C-alpha cells in the first residue's frame, strides 16, 4: 500500500487542494483506525490486461494458431470462427464480452487544421502551463476527419467538432463486418474510414483509467492538459497496492497514463529532479508498488561492434537515472528495490518479489528489462513459441517494404533486420538462449507482481500490458504478432488461475481488452496456410495477400487495385471498435453500459447501439474501487457520512 503524495506541481488549483487536504488530515489523524476498520472497496482486486493494438482480427489470428496447436485441421476461417467472442485463447473463456469504441478528440487552432494530437493549449509547454487556444470551446459534435491525423483546414461536413466518434455505417457495426471480407459493400460503407483520426495508446489508456476523452499523446491529462485521477491513483488512495507490468518500456504510453500527468507521451525521462516526464512521476509521485517492464538501456537495435561493451540506448531512461539506480539498487531516492536484466533473471525477480512486503511503507519493486537488439521490449516470441526473432529490430519489416525506403530492394519485398548483436564467438541460438535467461517473460513479470500484491489485505489494482502486440502490428509482422499474443495469453491464463485460488470472481474483477485496433485482415485460406506454411514464412515471404493468407490495410482485398499485390500496406492503428472480455465482481457496470452514452466536458455524448466506449471500461473499474462501509461494521455505518474523508485519512495513515 502506498503513501501517495498528492502533489501536482503543474496546477495552482490542484496544489491548493493538496495543501488544504494535508492540513485537514493533520488535524484528525489522532483517530486513525476508524476509517481503516470501517471501509472496503466494492471489489477487492481489480486487474486490467491490455493487449496493445489487439483488435478483433489480431486476437483471431492468435486464436487460430492456438486451435491449430490443439489439433484443429480446418482450412477455412469458418472452421474456426467468423464472428463474436471466438475461442482458443484463455481470455475468450471469460463469461462476458462486448465491443468498445476507442476514439479520442480532434482539435484545430483557430481556422487551422484539425489534428488528433492537438490539445486545447497553445504551443509547446510544461504540462499544465500555457493558455487555452484563442476562442476554443469544446464542441461535442463528431468529427471523423479526412486524414489519418485529423481533417482539412477548411472545415467540411466531416470536420466540425472535437470528438472523432465512430460511425457504424461507414466503418461497419462489428470488426467482422462482411464488407471487410469480400462481401457486398453496403451503401455508405467506406474502407478508408477507419484510417481517419485513429487513436493512439496514450489517449486510449488515459480514457481506460480515467473515463475522460483526450488527445493522442495525452498521458493522464485532459484536453486542457490538466491532471486526471487514474484508477491507479484512486486505488492507492483507497489503501490498495498497485502494479504496472508491461512487455515494452515502463514509461511507454500504456503504463505511463496510469501513473503520470504529462502533456506529451515522448516526455519519457529527464535527469533528477525534473518532474515533467513520465518516469520520474511514476517513481516519485504515483509510486506503484510494482513497476516491471522493458526499457533497459542494453536493449538496443544497433549491432555489437567487435570487442566493445554492448551499446546502450538511453531513450527510455536517462543515463542520470539509470546510473543512479545501478549504483543504489536497494536504497535510493525513489524507494524502490531495483532489478534489471542479468543471468537467471526470472528466478532472481521471483525471489525478490517473495521478500517484498507491500504493507511496509516504501517496500516497492522496480524491474527494468529488455532483449539486446530489439527496441526496449522483452524477448519477442514467435508463432512457433521458439522466440526465434529475439534480438532483431522490431520495426524493420514494414518500413523496408515501403517504396522509397533506403532498405527497399524490390518494392513490396521486405528486407528485414537479420543481424543480432552477438558476443564474440556467440551463435544466434546461444544469443537467444542468453536473452531468455537474462530477461523474464510477461507471464513471469505478472507472477512476480501478484506475488507482491496478494500480500495486501486491502487488495490491489494491477495493469498488465502486452505492448509488443502493437509493435508487431506496426511492423506488419504476423510472426511476432502471434508470438506476442501467445505470451499475453499465457499471462492472462496465469491471472485466471490466480483468481481461482485467491477469492474467485467474488473478490476479483478481470478486464482483458485492447486500447485500439490495427488494420489487419485474414483471408479465407489463412488457417490452411498458417498450419502448413507457418507464420514465419507467411511473414517474410509469400508477399501477396493471396499467398500469405493475410494483409494489412485496405488494399489487399481489392482485385482492381494494384496495391492488392502488396500485403504490407498500412503500418498503424485504426479507429475500429475493439473487443472487451471480462468477468468478476462489478462486471454488471460494463454489461449495463452497452448502447449507453457518457459525459464529455459537460456534454451528453450519445452511445452506439450494441457498443460500449472505453469511458465505460474506466467507469467499471472506478466503481469497483469505490470505498464503501465494511459489511456488518457498526463503525462502517458511522463512517458513511465521512466516506470521502475516510479514504483520504486512510491514504495518509498507511
Ligand atoms: Zn501503436
Tab-separated table of C-alpha atoms in Angstrom, residues 277-550:
chain	number	residue	atom	x	y	z
A	277	UNK	CA	8.139	13.473	-17.567
A	278	UNK	CA	6.612	10.031	-17.196
A	279	UNK	CA	9.333	8.000	-15.465
A	280	UNK	CA	10.111	10.489	-12.687
A	281	UNK	CA	6.401	10.871	-11.890
A	282	UNK	CA	5.970	7.106	-11.831
A	283	UNK	CA	8.887	6.684	-9.450
A	284	UNK	CA	8.416	9.746	-7.260
A	285	UNK	CA	4.736	10.723	-7.260
A	286	UNK	CA	2.446	7.818	-8.147
A	287	UNK	CA	4.821	5.063	-6.963
A	288	UNK	CA	3.122	1.824	-7.986
A	289	UNK	CA	4.088	-0.955	-5.588
A	290	UNK	CA	5.463	-2.935	-8.514
A	291	UNK	CA	6.718	-1.420	-11.776
A	292	UNK	CA	8.035	-4.133	-14.071
A	293	UNK	CA	8.800	-3.964	-17.782
A	294	UNK	CA	11.192	-3.045	-20.562
A	295	UNK	CA	13.318	-0.036	-21.391
A	296	UNK	CA	16.706	-1.306	-20.231
A	297	UNK	CA	19.489	0.682	-21.955
A	298	UNK	CA	21.137	-2.565	-23.108
A	299	UNK	CA	18.167	-3.373	-25.352
A	300	UNK	CA	19.262	-1.525	-28.459
A	301	UNK	CA	18.821	-2.295	-32.158
A	302	UNK	CA	22.405	-1.404	-33.057
A	303	UNK	CA	24.695	-4.334	-33.901
A	304	UNK	CA	27.504	-5.027	-31.445
A	305	UNK	CA	30.946	-3.953	-32.605
A	306	UNK	CA	33.766	-6.485	-32.024
A	307	UNK	CA	35.406	-6.333	-28.599
A	308	UNK	CA	33.389	-3.455	-27.204
A	309	UNK	CA	30.779	-3.257	-24.490
A	310	UNK	CA	27.166	-3.724	-25.592
A	311	UNK	CA	25.789	-0.414	-26.849
A	312	UNK	CA	23.406	1.388	-24.534
A	313	UNK	CA	20.440	3.494	-25.531
A	314	UNK	CA	19.054	5.972	-23.044
A	315	UNK	CA	15.792	6.650	-24.880
A	316	UNK	CA	13.581	5.301	-22.117
A	317	UNK	CA	15.666	6.105	-19.057
A	318	UNK	CA	18.279	8.842	-18.841
A	319	UNK	CA	21.827	7.892	-18.027
A	320	UNK	CA	21.434	10.008	-14.890
A	321	UNK	CA	18.518	7.900	-13.614
A	322	UNK	CA	19.962	4.587	-14.763
A	323	UNK	CA	23.457	5.056	-13.330
A	324	UNK	CA	21.964	6.190	-10.025
A	325	UNK	CA	19.732	3.094	-9.775
A	326	UNK	CA	22.563	0.743	-10.708
A	327	UNK	CA	24.731	2.323	-8.016
A	328	UNK	CA	21.921	2.272	-5.430
A	329	UNK	CA	19.765	-0.787	-6.159
A	330	UNK	CA	18.466	-1.407	-2.632
A	331	UNK	CA	18.222	2.025	-1.036
A	332	UNK	CA	17.577	5.051	-3.203
A	333	UNK	CA	15.698	8.334	-3.553
A	334	UNK	CA	12.814	6.518	-5.299
A	335	UNK	CA	12.126	3.995	-2.567
A	336	UNK	CA	12.350	1.001	-4.883
A	337	UNK	CA	14.324	-2.192	-4.940
A	338	UNK	CA	15.882	-2.128	-8.413
A	339	UNK	CA	16.405	-5.210	-10.579
A	340	UNK	CA	17.450	-5.443	-14.221
A	341	UNK	CA	18.427	-7.847	-16.989
A	342	UNK	CA	21.063	-10.336	-15.921
A	343	UNK	CA	21.763	-14.048	-15.543
A	344	UNK	CA	18.908	-16.089	-14.079
A	345	UNK	CA	16.622	-13.071	-14.258
A	346	UNK	CA	13.270	-14.776	-13.628
A	347	UNK	CA	14.392	-16.659	-10.510
A	348	UNK	CA	16.058	-13.513	-9.199
A	349	UNK	CA	12.880	-11.498	-9.759
A	350	UNK	CA	10.574	-14.058	-8.146
A	351	UNK	CA	12.893	-14.381	-5.140
A	352	UNK	CA	12.891	-10.614	-4.698
A	353	UNK	CA	9.101	-10.464	-5.059
A	354	UNK	CA	8.712	-13.063	-2.327
A	355	UNK	CA	10.554	-10.771	0.083
A	356	UNK	CA	8.726	-7.526	-0.741
A	357	UNK	CA	6.022	-6.692	1.798
A	358	UNK	CA	3.658	-4.018	0.472
A	359	UNK	CA	2.316	-3.495	3.997
A	360	UNK	CA	5.641	-1.908	4.860
A	361	UNK	CA	5.730	1.611	3.552
A	362	UNK	CA	8.321	2.074	0.846
A	363	UNK	CA	8.652	-1.623	0.041
A	364	UNK	CA	8.431	-1.477	-3.750
A	365	UNK	CA	9.866	-3.356	-6.694
A	366	UNK	CA	11.234	-1.902	-9.937
A	367	UNK	CA	12.365	-4.225	-12.734
A	368	UNK	CA	13.955	-2.919	-15.946
A	369	UNK	CA	14.434	-5.467	-18.689
A	370	UNK	CA	14.678	-5.816	-22.478
A	371	UNK	CA	16.358	-8.071	-25.017
A	372	UNK	CA	19.511	-6.792	-26.707
A	373	UNK	CA	18.974	-5.879	-30.350
A	374	UNK	CA	15.259	-5.185	-30.028
A	375	UNK	CA	13.721	-1.861	-29.098
A	376	UNK	CA	13.380	-1.867	-25.342
A	377	UNK	CA	10.919	-4.773	-25.082
A	378	UNK	CA	11.149	-8.252	-23.570
A	379	UNK	CA	12.422	-11.106	-25.803
A	380	UNK	CA	9.874	-11.304	-28.604
A	381	UNK	CA	8.126	-14.627	-29.035
A	382	UNK	CA	7.276	-16.099	-32.444
A	383	UNK	CA	4.242	-18.073	-33.546
A	384	UNK	CA	6.080	-21.380	-33.101
A	385	UNK	CA	6.904	-20.497	-29.486
A	386	UNK	CA	10.690	-20.610	-30.018
A	387	UNK	CA	11.458	-16.868	-29.690
A	388	UNK	CA	13.340	-17.225	-32.976
A	389	UNK	CA	13.111	-13.496	-33.792
A	390	UNK	CA	14.630	-12.413	-30.461
A	391	UNK	CA	17.375	-9.843	-30.904
A	392	UNK	CA	16.129	-8.467	-34.226
A	393	UNK	CA	14.840	-4.920	-34.699
A	394	UNK	CA	11.063	-4.849	-34.168
A	395	UNK	CA	10.471	-2.184	-36.834
A	396	UNK	CA	12.390	-3.208	-39.959
A	397	UNK	CA	9.879	-5.274	-41.931
A	398	UNK	CA	7.142	-2.805	-42.841
A	399	UNK	CA	9.470	0.134	-43.320
A	400	UNK	CA	11.785	-1.811	-45.615
A	401	UNK	CA	8.866	-2.995	-47.743
A	402	UNK	CA	7.734	0.535	-48.485
A	403	UNK	CA	8.687	2.165	-51.769
A	404	UNK	CA	11.211	4.903	-51.078
A	405	UNK	CA	12.693	3.149	-48.064
A	406	UNK	CA	16.513	3.023	-48.112
A	407	UNK	CA	16.289	-0.679	-47.324
A	408	UNK	CA	13.851	-1.406	-50.124
A	409	UNK	CA	15.486	-3.527	-52.774
A	410	UNK	CA	12.368	-4.673	-54.599
A	411	UNK	CA	9.162	-2.713	-53.990
A	412	UNK	CA	6.858	-4.740	-51.776
A	413	UNK	CA	9.554	-7.245	-50.826
A	414	UNK	CA	10.814	-6.591	-47.298
A	415	UNK	CA	14.425	-6.529	-46.256
A	416	UNK	CA	14.122	-7.038	-42.507
A	417	UNK	CA	16.847	-6.969	-39.887
A	418	UNK	CA	18.661	-10.312	-39.645
A	419	UNK	CA	21.755	-9.339	-37.644
A	420	UNK	CA	21.839	-9.804	-33.870
A	421	UNK	CA	24.339	-8.058	-31.567
A	422	UNK	CA	26.195	-11.311	-30.833
A	423	UNK	CA	29.030	-11.544	-28.355
A	424	UNK	CA	32.339	-12.680	-29.904
A	425	UNK	CA	32.031	-16.336	-30.827
A	426	UNK	CA	28.337	-16.496	-29.908
A	427	UNK	CA	25.853	-18.251	-32.208
A	428	UNK	CA	22.326	-16.961	-32.838
A	429	UNK	CA	20.955	-19.876	-30.796
A	430	UNK	CA	23.266	-19.095	-27.888
A	431	UNK	CA	22.314	-15.435	-28.087
A	432	UNK	CA	18.580	-16.195	-27.945
A	433	UNK	CA	19.079	-18.581	-25.021
A	434	UNK	CA	21.076	-15.906	-23.206
A	435	UNK	CA	18.387	-13.264	-23.734
A	436	UNK	CA	15.761	-15.674	-22.384
A	437	UNK	CA	17.936	-16.346	-19.336
A	438	UNK	CA	18.679	-12.688	-18.726
A	439	UNK	CA	15.068	-11.463	-19.081
A	440	UNK	CA	11.729	-12.648	-17.675
A	441	UNK	CA	8.696	-13.182	-19.903
A	442	UNK	CA	5.448	-11.209	-19.458
A	443	UNK	CA	3.948	-14.115	-17.505
A	444	UNK	CA	6.934	-14.081	-15.146
A	445	UNK	CA	6.507	-10.342	-14.545
A	446	UNK	CA	2.804	-10.949	-13.906
A	447	UNK	CA	3.592	-13.721	-11.433
A	448	UNK	CA	6.122	-11.516	-9.625
A	449	UNK	CA	3.603	-8.674	-9.433
A	450	UNK	CA	0.887	-10.893	-7.979
A	451	UNK	CA	3.382	-12.407	-5.520
A	452	UNK	CA	3.843	-8.921	-4.084
A	453	UNK	CA	0.325	-7.544	-4.444
A	454	UNK	CA	-1.518	-10.553	-2.990
A	455	UNK	CA	0.038	-9.790	0.399
A	456	UNK	CA	-2.022	-6.619	0.797
A	457	UNK	CA	-5.198	-7.431	2.750
A	458	UNK	CA	-6.797	-4.295	1.285
A	459	UNK	CA	-6.379	-5.647	-2.243
A	460	UNK	CA	-4.848	-4.064	-5.318
A	461	UNK	CA	-5.239	-2.581	-8.783
A	462	UNK	CA	-2.989	-4.097	-11.451
A	463	UNK	CA	-2.441	-3.306	-15.127
A	464	UNK	CA	-0.630	-5.824	-17.351
A	465	UNK	CA	0.181	-4.774	-20.916
A	466	UNK	CA	1.466	-6.691	-23.927
A	467	UNK	CA	2.813	-3.669	-25.777
A	468	UNK	CA	4.690	-5.703	-28.373
A	469	UNK	CA	1.403	-6.824	-29.965
A	470	UNK	CA	1.123	-3.240	-31.195
A	471	UNK	CA	4.769	-3.114	-32.244
A	472	UNK	CA	4.431	-6.323	-34.266
A	473	UNK	CA	1.325	-4.926	-35.960
A	474	UNK	CA	3.053	-1.633	-36.789
A	475	UNK	CA	5.720	-3.737	-38.475
A	476	UNK	CA	3.115	-5.860	-40.336
A	477	UNK	CA	4.885	-8.821	-38.688
A	478	UNK	CA	2.461	-11.738	-38.342
A	479	UNK	CA	5.077	-13.996	-36.725
A	480	UNK	CA	5.873	-11.517	-33.939
A	481	UNK	CA	2.179	-10.674	-33.608
A	482	UNK	CA	1.126	-14.250	-32.877
A	483	UNK	CA	4.179	-14.700	-30.639
A	484	UNK	CA	3.386	-11.585	-28.601
A	485	UNK	CA	-0.263	-12.654	-28.394
A	486	UNK	CA	0.837	-16.070	-27.147
A	487	UNK	CA	2.881	-14.514	-24.331
A	488	UNK	CA	-0.053	-12.238	-23.465
A	489	UNK	CA	-2.375	-15.232	-23.430
A	490	UNK	CA	-0.040	-17.100	-21.061
A	491	UNK	CA	-0.150	-14.101	-18.724
A	492	UNK	CA	-3.950	-13.962	-18.823
A	493	UNK	CA	-4.090	-17.697	-18.176
A	494	UNK	CA	-1.834	-17.224	-15.144
A	495	UNK	CA	-4.091	-14.462	-13.790
A	496	UNK	CA	-7.270	-16.511	-14.284
A	497	UNK	CA	-5.713	-19.390	-12.322
A	498	UNK	CA	-4.512	-16.969	-9.648
A	499	UNK	CA	-8.056	-15.608	-9.279
A	500	UNK	CA	-9.439	-19.136	-8.867
A	501	UNK	CA	-7.102	-19.599	-5.880
A	502	UNK	CA	-7.449	-16.101	-4.402
A	503	UNK	CA	-11.060	-15.275	-3.654
A	504	UNK	CA	-12.503	-16.234	-7.033
A	505	UNK	CA	-14.776	-13.970	-9.054
A	506	UNK	CA	-16.498	-12.726	-5.862
A	507	UNK	CA	-13.410	-10.764	-4.858
A	508	UNK	CA	-11.836	-10.070	-8.224
A	509	UNK	CA	-12.651	-8.208	-11.428
A	510	UNK	CA	-10.672	-9.040	-14.579
A	511	UNK	CA	-10.935	-6.987	-17.776
A	512	UNK	CA	-8.971	-8.016	-20.875
A	513	UNK	CA	-9.113	-5.593	-23.774
A	514	UNK	CA	-7.215	-3.647	-26.413
A	515	UNK	CA	-6.533	0.049	-26.372
A	516	UNK	CA	-7.040	0.341	-30.142
A	517	UNK	CA	-7.255	-1.691	-33.338
A	518	UNK	CA	-4.854	-2.161	-36.257
A	519	UNK	CA	-5.982	-2.514	-39.873
A	520	UNK	CA	-5.411	-6.223	-40.435
A	521	UNK	CA	-7.420	-8.800	-42.392
A	522	UNK	CA	-7.267	-12.583	-42.675
A	523	UNK	CA	-8.136	-14.220	-45.981
A	524	UNK	CA	-10.266	-17.326	-46.033
A	525	UNK	CA	-7.200	-19.511	-46.732
A	526	UNK	CA	-5.311	-18.210	-43.691
A	527	UNK	CA	-5.844	-21.246	-41.422
A	528	UNK	CA	-4.602	-23.690	-44.050
A	529	UNK	CA	-1.525	-21.577	-44.809
A	530	UNK	CA	-0.777	-20.996	-41.129
A	531	UNK	CA	-0.967	-24.739	-40.468
A	532	UNK	CA	1.023	-25.885	-43.499
A	533	UNK	CA	3.441	-22.995	-44.156
A	534	UNK	CA	3.690	-21.368	-40.725
A	535	UNK	CA	3.621	-17.743	-39.626
A	536	UNK	CA	7.345	-17.177	-40.113
A	537	UNK	CA	7.288	-17.859	-43.848
A	538	UNK	CA	3.920	-16.131	-44.244
A	539	UNK	CA	5.546	-13.060	-42.702
A	540	UNK	CA	8.834	-12.824	-44.561
A	541	UNK	CA	7.859	-14.311	-47.939
A	542	UNK	CA	4.688	-15.051	-49.884
A	543	UNK	CA	4.296	-11.347	-50.376
A	544	UNK	CA	0.828	-11.199	-51.779
A	545	UNK	CA	-2.349	-11.269	-49.749
A	546	UNK	CA	-3.440	-14.407	-51.612
A	547	UNK	CA	-0.324	-16.449	-50.917
A	548	UNK	CA	0.229	-15.049	-47.405
A	549	UNK	CA	-3.371	-15.513	-46.282
A	550	UNK	CA	-3.487	-12.057	-44.753
